[in-house]
Coordinates of C-alpha atoms in Angstrom, one line a residue:
M543 CA -121.2 14.5 -123.8
E544 CA -123.6 17.4 -123.7
K545 CA -125.1 16.3 -127.0
Y546 CA -125.6 12.7 -125.7
E547 CA -127.2 14.0 -122.5
D548 CA -129.7 16.0 -124.5
Y549 CA -130.7 12.9 -126.4
H550 CA -130.9 11.0 -123.1
R551 CA -133.1 13.7 -121.5
Y552 CA -135.5 13.8 -124.4
I553 CA -136.0 10.0 -124.5
S554 CA -136.4 9.8 -120.6
D555 CA -139.3 12.2 -120.8
F556 CA -141.2 9.7 -122.8
L557 CA -139.9 6.6 -121.1
D558 CA -140.7 7.8 -117.6
H559 CA -137.0 7.6 -116.7
L560 CA -136.8 3.9 -117.5
A561 CA -133.2 2.8 -117.5
L562 CA -131.9 2.7 -121.1
K563 CA -130.5 -0.8 -120.6
K564 CA -134.1 -2.0 -120.1
I565 CA -135.3 -0.6 -123.4
N566 CA -136.2 -3.4 -125.9
E567 CA -138.4 -3.9 -128.9
H568 CA -141.4 -4.7 -126.6
V569 CA -141.1 -1.3 -124.8
L570 CA -140.7 0.5 -128.1
Q571 CA -143.8 -1.1 -129.5
K572 CA -145.8 0.0 -126.5
L573 CA -144.5 3.6 -127.1
I574 CA -145.7 3.4 -130.7
D575 CA -149.1 2.1 -129.6
I576 CA -149.4 5.0 -127.0
Y577 CA -148.5 7.7 -129.5
Q578 CA -150.2 6.2 -132.5
A579 CA -152.2 9.3 -133.0
S580 CA -149.0 11.2 -133.4
P581 CA -146.7 9.6 -136.0
A582 CA -144.3 12.6 -135.7
T583 CA -143.7 11.8 -132.0
C584 CA -142.9 8.2 -132.8
N585 CA -140.5 9.3 -135.6
E586 CA -138.8 11.7 -133.2
L587 CA -138.3 9.0 -130.6
R588 CA -136.9 6.7 -133.2
K589 CA -134.5 9.4 -134.4
M590 CA -133.3 10.2 -130.9
L591 CA -132.8 6.6 -129.9
S592 CA -130.7 6.0 -133.1
A593 CA -128.8 9.3 -132.6
A594 CA -128.0 8.4 -129.0
F595 CA -126.8 4.9 -129.9
N596 CA -124.7 6.1 -132.9
Y597 CA -123.2 8.9 -130.9
A598 CA -122.2 6.6 -128.1
R599 CA -120.7 4.1 -130.6
K600 CA -118.8 6.9 -132.4
K601 CA -117.3 8.1 -129.1
R602 CA -116.3 4.5 -128.1
W603 CA -118.5 4.5 -125.0
M604 CA -120.0 1.1 -125.9
R605 CA -118.5 -0.7 -122.9
E606 CA -119.8 1.8 -120.3
N607 CA -122.9 3.0 -122.2
P608 CA -126.2 1.4 -121.4
M609 CA -127.3 1.7 -125.1
D610 CA -125.1 -1.3 -125.6
F611 CA -127.9 -3.4 -124.2
V612 CA -130.7 -2.1 -126.3
D613 CA -132.2 -4.6 -128.7
V614 CA -131.5 -3.0 -132.1
P615 CA -133.7 -4.5 -134.8
V616 CA -131.7 -6.0 -137.7
Y617 CA -133.0 -5.2 -141.2
R618 CA -133.1 -8.4 -143.3
P619 CA -134.3 -7.7 -146.8
K620 CA -136.6 -10.3 -148.4
K621 CA -134.6 -12.6 -150.7
I622 CA -136.8 -12.8 -153.8
P623 CA -135.7 -15.3 -156.4
A624 CA -134.8 -13.6 -159.6
Y625 CA -136.8 -14.3 -162.8
D626 CA -135.4 -16.9 -165.1
F627 CA -135.9 -16.9 -168.9
D628 CA -139.2 -18.7 -168.8
D629 CA -140.6 -16.1 -166.3
I630 CA -139.4 -13.2 -168.4
R631 CA -141.0 -14.7 -171.6
T632 CA -144.3 -15.2 -169.7
L633 CA -144.1 -11.6 -168.5
F634 CA -143.4 -10.3 -172.0
T635 CA -146.4 -12.2 -173.4
A636 CA -148.8 -10.9 -170.7
L637 CA -147.6 -7.3 -171.3
R638 CA -148.1 -7.5 -175.0
E639 CA -151.5 -9.1 -174.8
D640 CA -152.6 -6.5 -172.3
N641 CA -151.3 -3.6 -174.5
S642 CA -149.5 -2.4 -171.4
K643 CA -147.4 0.8 -171.3
L644 CA -145.0 -1.2 -169.1
Y645 CA -143.9 -3.3 -172.1
A646 CA -141.1 -0.9 -173.2
P647 CA -139.8 -0.2 -169.6
V648 CA -139.6 -3.9 -168.9
L649 CA -137.8 -4.5 -172.2
C650 CA -135.3 -1.8 -171.2
A651 CA -134.7 -3.4 -167.8
C652 CA -134.3 -6.9 -169.3
L653 CA -132.2 -5.9 -172.3
F654 CA -130.1 -3.0 -171.0
A655 CA -130.3 -3.4 -167.2
A656 CA -132.0 0.0 -167.0
T657 CA -133.3 1.3 -163.7
R658 CA -136.7 3.0 -163.3
E659 CA -135.0 6.5 -163.3
E660 CA -133.1 5.7 -166.5
V661 CA -136.2 4.2 -168.2
C662 CA -138.3 7.3 -167.4
A663 CA -135.6 9.7 -168.8
L664 CA -135.0 7.7 -172.0
Q665 CA -135.8 9.7 -175.2
E666 CA -135.9 8.9 -178.9
A667 CA -132.8 11.1 -179.3
D668 CA -130.9 8.6 -177.2
I669 CA -131.4 5.9 -179.9
V670 CA -129.3 6.3 -183.1
R671 CA -129.5 4.2 -186.3
L672 CA -126.1 2.8 -187.4
H673 CA -125.0 2.3 -191.0
D674 CA -125.3 -1.5 -190.7
G675 CA -129.0 -1.3 -189.8
N676 CA -128.5 -1.9 -186.1
Y677 CA -129.2 0.7 -183.4
R678 CA -127.3 2.2 -180.5
I679 CA -128.9 3.3 -177.3
T680 CA -127.3 5.5 -174.7
L681 CA -128.3 5.5 -171.1
D682 CA -126.7 8.7 -169.7
K683 CA -129.6 10.4 -168.0
A684 CA -132.0 9.7 -165.1
L685 CA -135.3 11.2 -163.9
I686 CA -135.0 12.5 -160.4
T687 CA -137.3 14.5 -158.1
V688 CA -136.0 17.7 -156.5
D689 CA -138.3 19.8 -154.2
G690 CA -141.3 17.9 -155.6
K691 CA -140.4 18.6 -159.2
S692 CA -139.2 15.9 -161.7
I693 CA -136.1 16.8 -163.7
I694 CA -133.9 14.9 -166.1
K695 CA -130.2 15.0 -165.0
S696 CA -127.0 13.5 -166.4
Q697 CA -125.8 10.4 -164.6
K698 CA -123.4 11.2 -161.7
T699 CA -120.7 8.6 -162.5
E700 CA -119.1 7.4 -165.7
N701 CA -120.0 3.8 -164.9
R702 CA -123.7 4.7 -165.1
R703 CA -123.3 6.1 -168.7
R704 CA -123.6 3.1 -170.9
T705 CA -124.3 2.3 -174.5
F706 CA -125.8 -0.9 -176.1
I707 CA -126.1 -2.0 -179.7
F708 CA -129.1 -3.9 -180.7
S709 CA -131.0 -5.1 -183.8
A710 CA -133.9 -3.6 -185.8
A711 CA -136.2 -6.3 -184.4
V712 CA -135.6 -5.1 -180.8
Y713 CA -136.1 -1.5 -182.0
D714 CA -139.5 -2.5 -183.3
E715 CA -140.4 -4.2 -180.0
L716 CA -139.3 -1.1 -178.0
H717 CA -141.8 0.9 -180.0
A718 CA -144.5 -1.7 -180.2
Y719 CA -146.7 0.1 -177.6
K720 CA -146.3 3.5 -179.3
T721 CA -146.9 2.1 -182.7
R722 CA -150.0 0.1 -181.7
N723 CA -151.6 3.1 -180.0
G724 CA -150.4 5.7 -182.5
I725 CA -148.5 7.7 -180.0
G726 CA -146.0 10.4 -181.0
S727 CA -143.8 11.2 -178.1
P728 CA -140.1 12.2 -177.6
F729 CA -140.0 9.6 -174.8
V730 CA -139.4 5.9 -175.5
C731 CA -141.4 4.9 -172.5
C732 CA -144.6 6.9 -172.2
N733 CA -148.2 7.1 -171.2
K734 CA -151.0 7.0 -173.8
N735 CA -151.0 10.8 -173.9
G736 CA -147.3 10.9 -174.8
S737 CA -146.1 12.1 -171.4
N738 CA -143.1 10.3 -169.8
I739 CA -143.8 7.8 -167.0
Q740 CA -142.8 8.6 -163.5
P741 CA -140.6 6.1 -161.5
N742 CA -143.2 5.5 -158.8
T743 CA -145.8 4.9 -161.4
I744 CA -143.6 2.1 -162.9
S745 CA -143.1 0.4 -159.5
N746 CA -146.8 0.6 -158.5
S747 CA -148.2 -0.3 -161.9
F748 CA -145.8 -3.2 -162.2
A749 CA -146.8 -4.7 -158.8
R750 CA -150.5 -4.4 -159.7
F751 CA -149.9 -6.0 -163.1
L752 CA -148.2 -9.0 -161.6
D753 CA -150.9 -9.4 -159.0
A754 CA -153.7 -9.0 -161.6
H755 CA -152.2 -11.6 -163.9
G756 CA -151.2 -14.1 -161.2
L757 CA -147.5 -13.9 -162.2
K758 CA -144.6 -14.8 -160.0
Y759 CA -143.7 -12.0 -157.5
T760 CA -140.8 -9.7 -158.2
T761 CA -140.1 -6.0 -158.4
F762 CA -139.2 -3.8 -161.3
H763 CA -135.7 -3.3 -159.8
K764 CA -135.2 -7.0 -159.3
L765 CA -135.4 -7.4 -163.1
R766 CA -131.7 -6.2 -162.9
D767 CA -131.0 -9.3 -160.9
A768 CA -132.6 -11.3 -163.7
Y769 CA -130.4 -9.5 -166.1
A770 CA -127.2 -10.3 -164.1
N771 CA -128.2 -14.0 -163.7
A772 CA -129.0 -14.2 -167.4
C773 CA -125.5 -12.9 -168.2
K774 CA -124.0 -15.5 -165.8
R775 CA -126.1 -18.4 -167.3
L776 CA -125.0 -17.4 -170.8
H777 CA -121.4 -17.2 -169.7
V778 CA -120.9 -13.5 -170.3
D779 CA -117.7 -12.6 -168.5
L780 CA -117.8 -10.6 -165.3
D781 CA -116.1 -7.5 -166.7
T782 CA -118.7 -7.2 -169.5
A783 CA -121.6 -7.8 -167.1
Y784 CA -120.2 -5.2 -164.7
R785 CA -120.0 -2.6 -167.4
M786 CA -123.5 -3.4 -168.7
M787 CA -125.0 -3.2 -165.2
G788 CA -123.3 0.2 -164.5
H789 CA -122.1 -0.7 -161.0
A790 CA -119.5 1.2 -159.2
S791 CA -117.5 -2.0 -158.4
Y792 CA -117.2 -5.6 -159.5
K793 CA -118.1 -6.6 -155.9
T794 CA -121.7 -5.4 -156.4
T795 CA -122.1 -7.3 -159.6
A796 CA -120.6 -10.5 -158.3
E797 CA -122.1 -10.6 -154.8
H798 CA -125.4 -8.8 -154.8
Y799 CA -126.8 -9.6 -158.2
A800 CA -125.3 -12.6 -160.0
S801 CA -125.9 -15.3 -157.4
A802 CA -125.7 -19.0 -158.5
D803 CA -129.0 -20.7 -159.1
D804 CA -130.0 -24.4 -159.6
V805 CA -129.2 -24.3 -163.3
L806 CA -125.7 -23.0 -162.8
T807 CA -124.9 -25.3 -159.9
A808 CA -126.3 -28.3 -161.9
E809 CA -124.1 -27.3 -164.8
A810 CA -121.1 -27.1 -162.6
V811 CA -121.7 -30.5 -161.0
S812 CA -122.2 -32.0 -164.4
K813 CA -118.8 -30.7 -165.6
I814 CA -117.1 -32.0 -162.5
E815 CA -118.9 -35.3 -162.8
H816 CA -117.7 -35.7 -166.4
E817 CA -114.1 -35.1 -165.4
L818 CA -114.2 -37.5 -162.5
F819 CA -116.1 -40.4 -164.1
A820 CA -115.4 -40.1 -167.8
V821 CA -114.0 -43.2 -169.3
R822 CA -110.4 -42.6 -170.5

């Protein structure tokens, strides 16, 4: 109770003792406008309001507590349609023509469902040539930032450590940027000077590239959605798709990534139609 009263007292100083049940999004916006010169104050207010609300909920005071009446904004992420095969081919062509350093990272995302962090940590030593002429790639590391320093660490979970086998043609495509620019680097995805690319650089450069070339909007991470949808369209079973995506559960693969699109639903209706109306 003492902790909650501390939150309440702090907030009341800024709200001129306005009853908490009267706090709504309009009031909060006014506060933000007043303290615009001090983002830290706005952030503190937001944290205190959230803490008070969550503490009240945790202690099961919702029925008696005025925070129950606060308008809590609901986060609704934008639903961006995943790229289809035509979109990906167009993207590949534009990246090659532009001699972009993003070509290899995008290939890794579309072929191996690699994340930004995995792409940035990928090294030549992670690709092994097999006796039959094919290659095996291992995604078992990620580039993360700790205390402002970028370090390469092993993946936290077994699911995240994945291997893929691919052809020599794909190997050549992965190295097309390095070959074309005569780059010798231990990293598969790199800058022109051979240094590895940072995750934020990939995101920002990717967004600018799409905008500059008038391509359909997406994000680098959403290429994983395209990967899952491609698996679904090509009738790759859920277990295989789940393992290639590196998710912690089947639910993530099934619900959050591989959503049905027009092509899949049209195909399903066609099959049902054939069964219902086929001449016997």
